[in-house]
mmCIF file of C-alpha atoms and ligand atoms in Angstrom:
data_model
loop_
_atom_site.group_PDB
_atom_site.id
_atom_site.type_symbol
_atom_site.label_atom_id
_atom_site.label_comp_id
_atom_site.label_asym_id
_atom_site.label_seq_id
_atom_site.Cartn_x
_atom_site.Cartn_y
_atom_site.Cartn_z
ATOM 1 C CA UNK V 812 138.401 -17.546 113.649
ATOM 2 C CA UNK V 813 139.414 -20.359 115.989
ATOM 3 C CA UNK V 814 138.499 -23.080 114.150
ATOM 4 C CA UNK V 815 136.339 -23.520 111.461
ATOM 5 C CA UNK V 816 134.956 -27.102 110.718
ATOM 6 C CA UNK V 817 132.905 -27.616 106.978
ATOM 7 C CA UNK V 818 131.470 -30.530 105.670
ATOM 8 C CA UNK V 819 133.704 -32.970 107.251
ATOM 9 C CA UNK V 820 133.885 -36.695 107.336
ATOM 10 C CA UNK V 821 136.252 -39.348 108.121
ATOM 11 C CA UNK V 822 135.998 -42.903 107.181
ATOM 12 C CA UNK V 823 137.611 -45.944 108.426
ATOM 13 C CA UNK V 824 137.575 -48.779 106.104
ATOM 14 C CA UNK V 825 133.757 -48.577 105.509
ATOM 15 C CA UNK V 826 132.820 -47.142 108.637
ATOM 16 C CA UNK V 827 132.013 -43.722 109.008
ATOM 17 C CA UNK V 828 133.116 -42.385 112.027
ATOM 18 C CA UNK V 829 132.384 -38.510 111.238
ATOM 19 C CA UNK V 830 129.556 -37.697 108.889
ATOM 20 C CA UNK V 831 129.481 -34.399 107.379
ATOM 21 C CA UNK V 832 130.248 -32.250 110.791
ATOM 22 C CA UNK V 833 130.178 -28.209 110.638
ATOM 23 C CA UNK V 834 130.720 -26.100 113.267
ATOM 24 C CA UNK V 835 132.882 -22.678 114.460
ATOM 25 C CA UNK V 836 134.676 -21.806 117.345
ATOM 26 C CA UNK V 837 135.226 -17.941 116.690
ATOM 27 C CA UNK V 838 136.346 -16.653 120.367
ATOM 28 C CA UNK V 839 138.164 -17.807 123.631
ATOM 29 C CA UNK V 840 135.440 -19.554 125.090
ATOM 30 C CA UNK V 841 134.978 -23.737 126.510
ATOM 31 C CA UNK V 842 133.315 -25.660 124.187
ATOM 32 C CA UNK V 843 132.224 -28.976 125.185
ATOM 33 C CA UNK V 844 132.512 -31.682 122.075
ATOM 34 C CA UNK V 845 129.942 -34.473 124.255
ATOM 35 C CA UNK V 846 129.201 -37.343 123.013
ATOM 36 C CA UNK V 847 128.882 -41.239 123.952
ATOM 37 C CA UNK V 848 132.089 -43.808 123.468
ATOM 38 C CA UNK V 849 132.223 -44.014 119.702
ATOM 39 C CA UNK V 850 130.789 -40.985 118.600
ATOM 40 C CA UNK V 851 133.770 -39.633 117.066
ATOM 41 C CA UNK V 852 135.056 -37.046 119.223
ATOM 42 C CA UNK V 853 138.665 -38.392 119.017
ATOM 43 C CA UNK V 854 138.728 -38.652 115.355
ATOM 44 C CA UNK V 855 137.477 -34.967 115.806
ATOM 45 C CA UNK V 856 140.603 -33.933 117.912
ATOM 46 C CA UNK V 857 142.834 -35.937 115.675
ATOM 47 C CA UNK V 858 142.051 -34.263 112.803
ATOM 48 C CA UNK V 859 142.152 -30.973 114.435
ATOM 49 C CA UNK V 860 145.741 -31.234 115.730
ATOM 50 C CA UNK V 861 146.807 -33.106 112.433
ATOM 51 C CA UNK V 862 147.395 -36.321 113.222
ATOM 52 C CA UNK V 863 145.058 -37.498 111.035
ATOM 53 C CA UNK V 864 143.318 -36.492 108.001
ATOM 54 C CA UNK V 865 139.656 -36.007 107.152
ATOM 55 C CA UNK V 866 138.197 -38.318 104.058
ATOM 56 C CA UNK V 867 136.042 -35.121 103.271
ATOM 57 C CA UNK V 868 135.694 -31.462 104.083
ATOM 58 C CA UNK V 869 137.796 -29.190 105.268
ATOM 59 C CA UNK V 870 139.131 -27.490 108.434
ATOM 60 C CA UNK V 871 140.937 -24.282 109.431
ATOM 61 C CA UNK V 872 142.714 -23.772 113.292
ATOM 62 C CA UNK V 873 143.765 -20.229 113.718
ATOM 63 C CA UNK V 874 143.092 -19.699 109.730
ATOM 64 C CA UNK V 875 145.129 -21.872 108.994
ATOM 65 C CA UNK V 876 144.630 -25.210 106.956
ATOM 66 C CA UNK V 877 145.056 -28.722 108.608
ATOM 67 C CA UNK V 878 146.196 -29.878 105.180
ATOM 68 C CA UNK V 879 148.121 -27.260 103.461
ATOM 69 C CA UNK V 880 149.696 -25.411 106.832
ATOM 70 C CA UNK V 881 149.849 -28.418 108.960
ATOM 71 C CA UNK V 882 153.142 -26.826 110.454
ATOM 72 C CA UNK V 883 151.216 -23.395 111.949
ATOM 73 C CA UNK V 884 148.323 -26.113 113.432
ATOM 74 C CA UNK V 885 150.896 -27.037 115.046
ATOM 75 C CA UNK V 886 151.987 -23.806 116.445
ATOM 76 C CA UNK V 887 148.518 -22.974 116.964
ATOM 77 C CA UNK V 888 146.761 -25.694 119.013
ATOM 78 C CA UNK V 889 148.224 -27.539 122.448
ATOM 79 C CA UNK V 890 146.890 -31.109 122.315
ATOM 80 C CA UNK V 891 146.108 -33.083 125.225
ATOM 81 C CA UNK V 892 145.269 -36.973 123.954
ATOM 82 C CA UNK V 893 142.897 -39.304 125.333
ATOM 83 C CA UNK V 894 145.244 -41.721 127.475
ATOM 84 C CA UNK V 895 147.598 -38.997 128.198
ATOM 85 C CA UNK V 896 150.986 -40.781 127.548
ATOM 86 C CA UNK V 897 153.922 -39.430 129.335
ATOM 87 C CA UNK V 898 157.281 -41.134 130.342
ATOM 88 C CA UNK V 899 156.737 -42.831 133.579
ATOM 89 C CA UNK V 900 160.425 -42.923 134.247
ATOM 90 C CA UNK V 901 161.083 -39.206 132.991
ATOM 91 C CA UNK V 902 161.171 -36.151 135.933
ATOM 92 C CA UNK V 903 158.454 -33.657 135.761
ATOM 93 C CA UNK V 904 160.730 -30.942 134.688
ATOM 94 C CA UNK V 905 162.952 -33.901 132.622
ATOM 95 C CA UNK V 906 159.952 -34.211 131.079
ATOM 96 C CA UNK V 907 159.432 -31.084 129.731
ATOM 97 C CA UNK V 908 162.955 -29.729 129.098
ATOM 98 C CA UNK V 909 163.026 -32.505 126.972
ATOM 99 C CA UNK V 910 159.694 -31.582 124.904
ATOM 100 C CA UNK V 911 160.854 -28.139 125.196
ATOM 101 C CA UNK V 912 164.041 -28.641 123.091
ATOM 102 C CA UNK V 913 161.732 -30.876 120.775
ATOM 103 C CA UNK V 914 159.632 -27.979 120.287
ATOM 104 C CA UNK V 915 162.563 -25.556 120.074
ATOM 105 C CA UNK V 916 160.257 -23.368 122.798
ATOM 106 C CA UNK V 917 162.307 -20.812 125.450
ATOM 107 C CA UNK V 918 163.850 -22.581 128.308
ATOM 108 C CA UNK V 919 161.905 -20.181 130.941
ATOM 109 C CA UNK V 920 158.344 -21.682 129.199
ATOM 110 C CA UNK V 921 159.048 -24.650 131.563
ATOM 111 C CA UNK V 922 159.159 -22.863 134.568
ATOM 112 C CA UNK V 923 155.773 -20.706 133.030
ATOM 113 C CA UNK V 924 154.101 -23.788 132.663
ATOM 114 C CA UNK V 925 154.545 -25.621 135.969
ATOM 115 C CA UNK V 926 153.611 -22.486 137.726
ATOM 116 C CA UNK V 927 150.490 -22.117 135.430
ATOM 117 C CA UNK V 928 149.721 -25.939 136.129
ATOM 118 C CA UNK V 929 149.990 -25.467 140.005
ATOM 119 C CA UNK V 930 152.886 -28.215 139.605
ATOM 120 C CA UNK V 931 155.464 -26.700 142.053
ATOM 121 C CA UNK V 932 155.154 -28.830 144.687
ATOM 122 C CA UNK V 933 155.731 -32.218 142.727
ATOM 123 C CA UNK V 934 158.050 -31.187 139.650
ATOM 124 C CA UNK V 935 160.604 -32.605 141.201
ATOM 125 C CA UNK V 936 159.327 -35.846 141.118
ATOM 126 C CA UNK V 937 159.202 -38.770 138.732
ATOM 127 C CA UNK V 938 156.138 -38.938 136.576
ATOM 128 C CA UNK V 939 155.845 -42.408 137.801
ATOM 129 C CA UNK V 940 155.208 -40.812 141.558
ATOM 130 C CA UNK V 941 152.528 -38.377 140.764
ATOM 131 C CA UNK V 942 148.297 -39.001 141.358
ATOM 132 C CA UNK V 943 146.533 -38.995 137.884
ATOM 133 C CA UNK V 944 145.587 -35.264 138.362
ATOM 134 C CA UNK V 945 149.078 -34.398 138.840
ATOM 135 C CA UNK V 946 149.534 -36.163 135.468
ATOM 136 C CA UNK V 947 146.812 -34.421 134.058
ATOM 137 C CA UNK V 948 148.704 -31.457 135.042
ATOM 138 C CA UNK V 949 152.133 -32.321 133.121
ATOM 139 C CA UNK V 950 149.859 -33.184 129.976
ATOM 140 C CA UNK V 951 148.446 -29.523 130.136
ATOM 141 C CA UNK V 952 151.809 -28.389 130.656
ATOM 142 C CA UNK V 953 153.000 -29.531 127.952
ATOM 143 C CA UNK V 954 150.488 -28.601 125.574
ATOM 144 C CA UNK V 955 151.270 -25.400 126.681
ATOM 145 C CA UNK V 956 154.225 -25.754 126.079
ATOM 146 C CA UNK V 957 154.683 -23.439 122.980
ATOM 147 C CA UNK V 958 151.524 -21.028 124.016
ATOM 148 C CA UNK V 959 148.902 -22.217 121.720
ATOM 149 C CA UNK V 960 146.534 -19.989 121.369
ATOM 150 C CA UNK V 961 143.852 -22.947 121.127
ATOM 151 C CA UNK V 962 143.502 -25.955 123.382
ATOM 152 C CA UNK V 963 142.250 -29.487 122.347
ATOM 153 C CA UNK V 964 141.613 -31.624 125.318
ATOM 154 C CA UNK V 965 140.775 -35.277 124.946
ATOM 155 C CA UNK V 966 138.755 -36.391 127.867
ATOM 156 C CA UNK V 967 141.089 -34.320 130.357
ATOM 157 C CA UNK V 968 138.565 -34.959 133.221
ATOM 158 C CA UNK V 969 137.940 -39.105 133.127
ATOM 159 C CA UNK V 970 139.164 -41.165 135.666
ATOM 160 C CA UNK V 971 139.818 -38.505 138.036
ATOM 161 C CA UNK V 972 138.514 -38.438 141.448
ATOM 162 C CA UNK V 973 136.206 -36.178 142.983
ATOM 163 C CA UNK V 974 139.050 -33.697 144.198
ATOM 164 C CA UNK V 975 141.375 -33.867 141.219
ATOM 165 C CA UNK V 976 138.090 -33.467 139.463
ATOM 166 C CA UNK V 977 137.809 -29.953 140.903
ATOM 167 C CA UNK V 978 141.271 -28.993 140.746
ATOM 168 C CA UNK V 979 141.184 -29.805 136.820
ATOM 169 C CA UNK V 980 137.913 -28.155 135.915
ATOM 170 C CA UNK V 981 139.546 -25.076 137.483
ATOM 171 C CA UNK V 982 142.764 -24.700 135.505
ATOM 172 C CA UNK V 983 140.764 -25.166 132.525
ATOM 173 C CA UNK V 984 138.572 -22.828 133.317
ATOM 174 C CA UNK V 985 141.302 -20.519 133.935
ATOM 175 C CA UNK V 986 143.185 -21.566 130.558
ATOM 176 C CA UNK V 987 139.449 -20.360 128.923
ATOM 177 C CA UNK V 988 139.650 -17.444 129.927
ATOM 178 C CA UNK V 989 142.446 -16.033 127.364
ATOM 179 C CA UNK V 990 142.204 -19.362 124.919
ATOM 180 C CA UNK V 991 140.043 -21.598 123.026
ATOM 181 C CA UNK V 992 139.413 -24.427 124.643
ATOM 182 C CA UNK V 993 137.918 -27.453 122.961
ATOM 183 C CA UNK V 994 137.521 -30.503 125.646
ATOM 184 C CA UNK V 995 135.281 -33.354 124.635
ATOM 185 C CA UNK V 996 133.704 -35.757 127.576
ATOM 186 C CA UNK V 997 131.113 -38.156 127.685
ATOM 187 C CA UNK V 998 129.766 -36.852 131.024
ATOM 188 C CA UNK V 999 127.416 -34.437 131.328
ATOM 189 C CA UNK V 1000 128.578 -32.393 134.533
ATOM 190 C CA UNK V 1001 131.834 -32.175 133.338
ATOM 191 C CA UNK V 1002 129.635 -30.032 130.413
ATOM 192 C CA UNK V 1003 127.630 -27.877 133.262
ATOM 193 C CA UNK V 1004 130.794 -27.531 135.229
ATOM 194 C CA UNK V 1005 133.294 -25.940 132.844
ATOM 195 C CA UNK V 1006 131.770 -24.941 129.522
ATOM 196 C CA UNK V 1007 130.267 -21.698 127.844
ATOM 197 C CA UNK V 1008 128.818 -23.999 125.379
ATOM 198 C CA UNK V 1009 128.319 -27.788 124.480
ATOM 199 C CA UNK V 1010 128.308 -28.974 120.707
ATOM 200 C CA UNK V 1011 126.928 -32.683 121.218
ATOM 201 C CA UNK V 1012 128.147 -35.169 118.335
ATOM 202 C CA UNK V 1013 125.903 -38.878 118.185
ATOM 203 C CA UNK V 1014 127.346 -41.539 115.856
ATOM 204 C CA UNK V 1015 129.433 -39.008 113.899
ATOM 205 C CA UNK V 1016 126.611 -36.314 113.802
ATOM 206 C CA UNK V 1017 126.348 -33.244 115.290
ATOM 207 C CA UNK V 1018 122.916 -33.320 116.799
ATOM 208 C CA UNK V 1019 123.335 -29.875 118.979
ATOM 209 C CA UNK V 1020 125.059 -26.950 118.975
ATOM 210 C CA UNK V 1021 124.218 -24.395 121.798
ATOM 211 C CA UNK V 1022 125.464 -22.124 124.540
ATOM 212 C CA UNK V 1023 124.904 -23.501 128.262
ATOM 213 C CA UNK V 1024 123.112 -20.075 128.596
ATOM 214 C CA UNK V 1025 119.856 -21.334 126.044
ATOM 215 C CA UNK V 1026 119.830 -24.749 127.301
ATOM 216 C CA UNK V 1027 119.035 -23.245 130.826
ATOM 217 C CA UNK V 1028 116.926 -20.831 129.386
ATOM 218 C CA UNK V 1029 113.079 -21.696 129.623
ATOM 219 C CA UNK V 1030 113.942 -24.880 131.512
ATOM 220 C CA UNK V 1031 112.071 -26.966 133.692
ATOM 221 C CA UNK V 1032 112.762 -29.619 136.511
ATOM 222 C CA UNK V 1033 110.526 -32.261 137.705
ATOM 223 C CA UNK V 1034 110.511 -33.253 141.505
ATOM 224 C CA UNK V 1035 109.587 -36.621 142.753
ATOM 225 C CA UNK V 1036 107.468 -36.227 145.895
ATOM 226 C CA UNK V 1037 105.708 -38.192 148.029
ATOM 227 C CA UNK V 1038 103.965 -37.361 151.431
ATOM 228 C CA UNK V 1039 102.073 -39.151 153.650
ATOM 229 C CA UNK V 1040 98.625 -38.361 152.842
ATOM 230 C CA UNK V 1041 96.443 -37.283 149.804
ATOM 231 C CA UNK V 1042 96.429 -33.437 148.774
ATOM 232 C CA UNK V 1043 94.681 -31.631 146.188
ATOM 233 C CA UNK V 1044 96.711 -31.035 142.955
ATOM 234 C CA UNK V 1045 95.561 -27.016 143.574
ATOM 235 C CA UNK V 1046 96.897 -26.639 146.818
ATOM 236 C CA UNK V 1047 100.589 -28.387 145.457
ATOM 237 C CA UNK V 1048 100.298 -25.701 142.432
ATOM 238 C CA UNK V 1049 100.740 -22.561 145.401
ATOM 239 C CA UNK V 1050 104.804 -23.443 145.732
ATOM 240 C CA UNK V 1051 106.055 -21.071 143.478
ATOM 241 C CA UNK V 1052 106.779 -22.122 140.086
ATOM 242 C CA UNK V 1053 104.819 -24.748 139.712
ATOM 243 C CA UNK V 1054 103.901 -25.460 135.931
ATOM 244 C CA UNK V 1055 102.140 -28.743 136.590
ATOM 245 C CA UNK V 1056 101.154 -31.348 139.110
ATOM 246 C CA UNK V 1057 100.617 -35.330 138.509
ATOM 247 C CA UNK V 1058 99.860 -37.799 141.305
ATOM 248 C CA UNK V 1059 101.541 -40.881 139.630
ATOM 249 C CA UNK V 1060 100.639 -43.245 142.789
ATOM 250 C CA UNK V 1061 98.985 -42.992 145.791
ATOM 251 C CA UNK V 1062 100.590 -39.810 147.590
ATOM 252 C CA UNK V 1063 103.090 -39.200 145.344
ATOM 253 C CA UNK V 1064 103.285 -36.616 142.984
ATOM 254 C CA UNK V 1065 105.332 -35.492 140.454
ATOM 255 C CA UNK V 1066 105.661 -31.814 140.157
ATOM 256 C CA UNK V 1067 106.693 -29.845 137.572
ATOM 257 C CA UNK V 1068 108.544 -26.284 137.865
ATOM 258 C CA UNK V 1069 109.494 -24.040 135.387
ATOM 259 C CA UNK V 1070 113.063 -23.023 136.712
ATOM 260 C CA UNK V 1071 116.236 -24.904 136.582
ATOM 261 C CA UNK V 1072 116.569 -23.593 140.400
ATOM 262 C CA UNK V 1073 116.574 -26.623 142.977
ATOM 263 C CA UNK V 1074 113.030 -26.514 144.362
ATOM 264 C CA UNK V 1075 112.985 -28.856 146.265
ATOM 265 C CA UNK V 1076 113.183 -26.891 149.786
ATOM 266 C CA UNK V 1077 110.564 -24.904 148.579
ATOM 267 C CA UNK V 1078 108.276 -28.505 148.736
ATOM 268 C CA UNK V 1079 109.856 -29.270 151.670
ATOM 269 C CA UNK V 1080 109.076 -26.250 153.277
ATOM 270 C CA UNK V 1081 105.599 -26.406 151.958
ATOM 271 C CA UNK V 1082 105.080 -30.033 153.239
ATOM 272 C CA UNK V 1083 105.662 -28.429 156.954
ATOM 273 C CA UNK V 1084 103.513 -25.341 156.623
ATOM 274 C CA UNK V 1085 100.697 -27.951 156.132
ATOM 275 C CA UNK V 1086 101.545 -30.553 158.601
ATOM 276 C CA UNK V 1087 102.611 -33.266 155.661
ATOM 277 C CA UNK V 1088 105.026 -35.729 156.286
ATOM 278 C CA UNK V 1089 107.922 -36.379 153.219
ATOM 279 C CA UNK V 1090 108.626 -40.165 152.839
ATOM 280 C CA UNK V 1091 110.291 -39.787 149.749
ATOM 281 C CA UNK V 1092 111.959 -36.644 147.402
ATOM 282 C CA UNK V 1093 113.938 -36.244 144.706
ATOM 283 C CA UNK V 1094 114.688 -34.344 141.457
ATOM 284 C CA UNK V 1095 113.803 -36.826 138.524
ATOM 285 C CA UNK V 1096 116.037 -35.032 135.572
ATOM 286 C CA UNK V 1097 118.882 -32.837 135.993
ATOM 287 C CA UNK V 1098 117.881 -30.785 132.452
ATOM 288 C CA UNK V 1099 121.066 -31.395 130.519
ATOM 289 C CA UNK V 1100 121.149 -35.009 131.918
ATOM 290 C CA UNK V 1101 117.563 -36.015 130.031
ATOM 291 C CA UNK V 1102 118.422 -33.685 127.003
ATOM 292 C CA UNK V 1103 121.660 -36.002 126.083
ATOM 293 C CA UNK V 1104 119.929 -38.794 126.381
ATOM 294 C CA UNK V 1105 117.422 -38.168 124.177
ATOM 295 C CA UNK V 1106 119.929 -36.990 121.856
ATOM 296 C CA UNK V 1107 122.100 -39.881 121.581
ATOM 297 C CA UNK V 1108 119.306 -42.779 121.664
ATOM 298 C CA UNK V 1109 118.384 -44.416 118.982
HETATM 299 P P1 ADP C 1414 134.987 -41.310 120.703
HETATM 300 O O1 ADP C 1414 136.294 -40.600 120.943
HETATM 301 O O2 ADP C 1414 133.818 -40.399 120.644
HETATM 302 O O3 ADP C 1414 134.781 -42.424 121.672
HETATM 303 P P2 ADP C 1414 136.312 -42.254 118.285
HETATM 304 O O4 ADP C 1414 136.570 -41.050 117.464
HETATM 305 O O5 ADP C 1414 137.453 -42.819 119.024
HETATM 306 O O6 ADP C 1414 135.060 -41.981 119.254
HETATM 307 O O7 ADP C 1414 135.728 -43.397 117.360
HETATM 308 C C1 ADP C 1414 134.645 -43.192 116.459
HETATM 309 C C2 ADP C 1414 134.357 -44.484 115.720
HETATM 310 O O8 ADP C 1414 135.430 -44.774 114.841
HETATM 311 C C3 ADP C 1414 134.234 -45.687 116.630
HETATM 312 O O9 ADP C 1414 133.234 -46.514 116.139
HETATM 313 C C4 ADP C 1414 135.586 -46.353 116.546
HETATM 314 O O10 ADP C 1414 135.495 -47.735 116.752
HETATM 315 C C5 ADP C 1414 136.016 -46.028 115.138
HETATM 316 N N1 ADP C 1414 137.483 -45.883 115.032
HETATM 317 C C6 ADP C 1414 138.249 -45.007 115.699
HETATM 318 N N2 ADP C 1414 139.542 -45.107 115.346
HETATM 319 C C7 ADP C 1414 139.597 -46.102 114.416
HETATM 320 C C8 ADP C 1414 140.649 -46.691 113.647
HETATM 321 N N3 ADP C 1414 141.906 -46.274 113.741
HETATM 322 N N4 ADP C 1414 140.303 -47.685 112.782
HETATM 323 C C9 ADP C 1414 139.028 -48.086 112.655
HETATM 324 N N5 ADP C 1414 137.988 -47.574 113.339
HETATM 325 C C10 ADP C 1414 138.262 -46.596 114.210
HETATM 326 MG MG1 MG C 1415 137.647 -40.807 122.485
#
C-alpha cells in the first residue's frame, strides 16, 4: 500500500481546511490531487511528508505511520513543495552534494539524479542562472535524492511555460512509471496530460475519486456550430455520433456527440458535402473542464 488516507482532518484555528478525507494509492500510478486555491491540497502534502500533523485520522506512506514512523516517511516519500525553495546562490551539483550529505545518501545518487532530471547541460551552473523548468528539475532531483519509492509533488507544473510545461509532464510521467506519484494542480490539463487518475478535493472534501479511463468513458462533447443558412435538425443528426441537435439561434446549432473524439472535422466536412458555409465553430466543454467546475461550485 502506497498510501493509505482514513478519516482525516486538519484544522487551523477554527477553520477546517481538510474534512474527513479517505482515499488509497495502492500501485505506481499518477494521481492527480485537483482542486481550486484553498482546497487543501497542500495541507494534504504536508501531512503526507510529515511536516505537519493531521487534527484527526490517520495516514500510512509505504505502511508506515506519519505519526509513529515519521523517520521511514521520510525514507519513503521525495517531496517537492509548492514554491520550490532552493539556494539561488548554491551550484546545481553544490546544491545537491550538499542535501546529499544532509541525507547521508551515496555520493554517485547525484550524478543518478541529474542524469534522470535531463540536468547535464546546466549543472554546472548557479541555481540563480537556470529557467524555472530547470529549477523544477533540481527540486525533482532532489526529492529523488534518497530513491523514494513515492513522490509528492506540490504544483510541479504552475508557472511554467508552454515548453517547460512539456518537458516537466514528461519526466513525471517517466518517474510514474516505477513510483507513486502524487502531484496536485489546480488545472485541469495538467490532470488529462499526465495522470492515470484524478482524486478532486473542494473546500477540504473529496468530491471525486476516479481513473481518467471512466471519466472518458461514456462521454460526450458539445460543438458550437453555426452555418450560413437554416438546416433541418435530421439532416445535422447523419454526422456520425450525433446524440442530439439544438438550434440555439438562428443558424446555429449546438450539437451533441457521444465521443470524447474531436468532431469537429467531421461537421466541417459535412458543412462542404452540402454546400454550407461555417461562420463560426467551436467545442463548448472540454469533458473534464465542465466536470470540475461543477464539482467545485457552490
Ligand atoms: P491549496 O493548497 O489547495 O491551495 P491549502 O492546503 O494551502 O490549499 O489551504 C487550505 C485552507 O487552509 C485555506 O483556506 C488556507 O487559507 C488555510 N491554511 C493553510 N495553511 C494555513 C495556516 N498555516 N494557518 C491557517 N490557515 C491555513
Ligand atoms: Mg497549495
Amino acid at each position: 500500500m502506497s498510501i493509505k488516507v482514513n478519516q482525516l482532518s486538519k484544522t487551523y484555528g477554527s477553520q477546517k481546511a481538510l474534512n474527513a478525507v479517505s482515499f488509497e494509492i495502492n500501485k505506481p500510478e499518477i494521481v492527480g490531487f485537483l482542486g481550486p486555491n484553498g482546497a487543501g491540497k497542500s495541507t494534504m502534502m504536508k501531512i503526507l511528508t510529515t511536516y505537519i500533523k493531521a487534527t484527526e485520522g490517520t495516514v500510512e506512506v509505504n505502511g508506515f505511520d506519519v505519526n509513529t514512523q515519521s523517520r521511514n516517511v521520510q525514507a519513503s516519500v521525495g517531496y517537492l513543495p509548492e514554491h520550490n525553495p532552493l539556494y539561488l546562490e548554491m551550484y546545481v551539483k553544490e546544491y545537491l552534494s550538499f542535501n546529499a550529505k544532509a541525507y547521508k545518501v551515496p555520493k554517485d545518487r547525484i550524478a543518478a539524479v541529474i542524469e534522470q532530471t535531463g540536468l547535464t547541460p546546466e549543472a554546472h551552473k548557479k541555481i540563480s542562472q537556470l529557467s524555472k523548468g530547470y529549477r523544477q528539475r533540481v527540486g525533482l532531483a532532489n526529492a529523488l535524492l534518497h530513491n523514494p519509492d513515492v513522490l509528492i509533488l506540490d504544483e510541479p507544473t504552475t508557472g511554467l511555460d508552454p515548453n517547460q510545461l512539456v518537458a516537466i509532464r514528461t519526466l513525471i510521467q517517466n518517474l510514474g512509471k516505477e513510483k507513486t506519484v502524487f502531484l496536485s494542480t489546480h488545472i485541469m490539463q495538467e490532470v488529462e496530460a499526465m495522470c492515470d487518475r484524478v482524486i478532486i478535493i473542494n473546500k477540504g472534501k473529496i468530491v471525486a475519486d476516479k481513473t481518467l479511463k471512466e471519466l472518458r468513458k461514456n462521454k460526450t462533447q458539445t460543438i458550437v456550430v453555426e452555418f450560413d443558412y437554416r438546416i433541418e435538425d435530421a439532416f445535422i443528426k447523419r454526422i456520425p455520433n450525433v446524440v442530439s441537435v439544438k438550434n440555439t439561434y438562428e443558424f446555429v446549432y449546438e450539437i451533441t456527440f457521444d465521443t470524447i473524439e474531436d468532431r469537429r472535422p467531421l461537421v466541417f466536412d459535412f458543412a462542404q458535402e452540402n454546400d454550407l458555409k461555417i461562420l463560426q465553430l467551436h467545442q463548448k466543454t472540454a469533458n473534464l473542464e465542465s466536470m470540475f467546475r461543477t464539482l467545485t461550485q457552490h
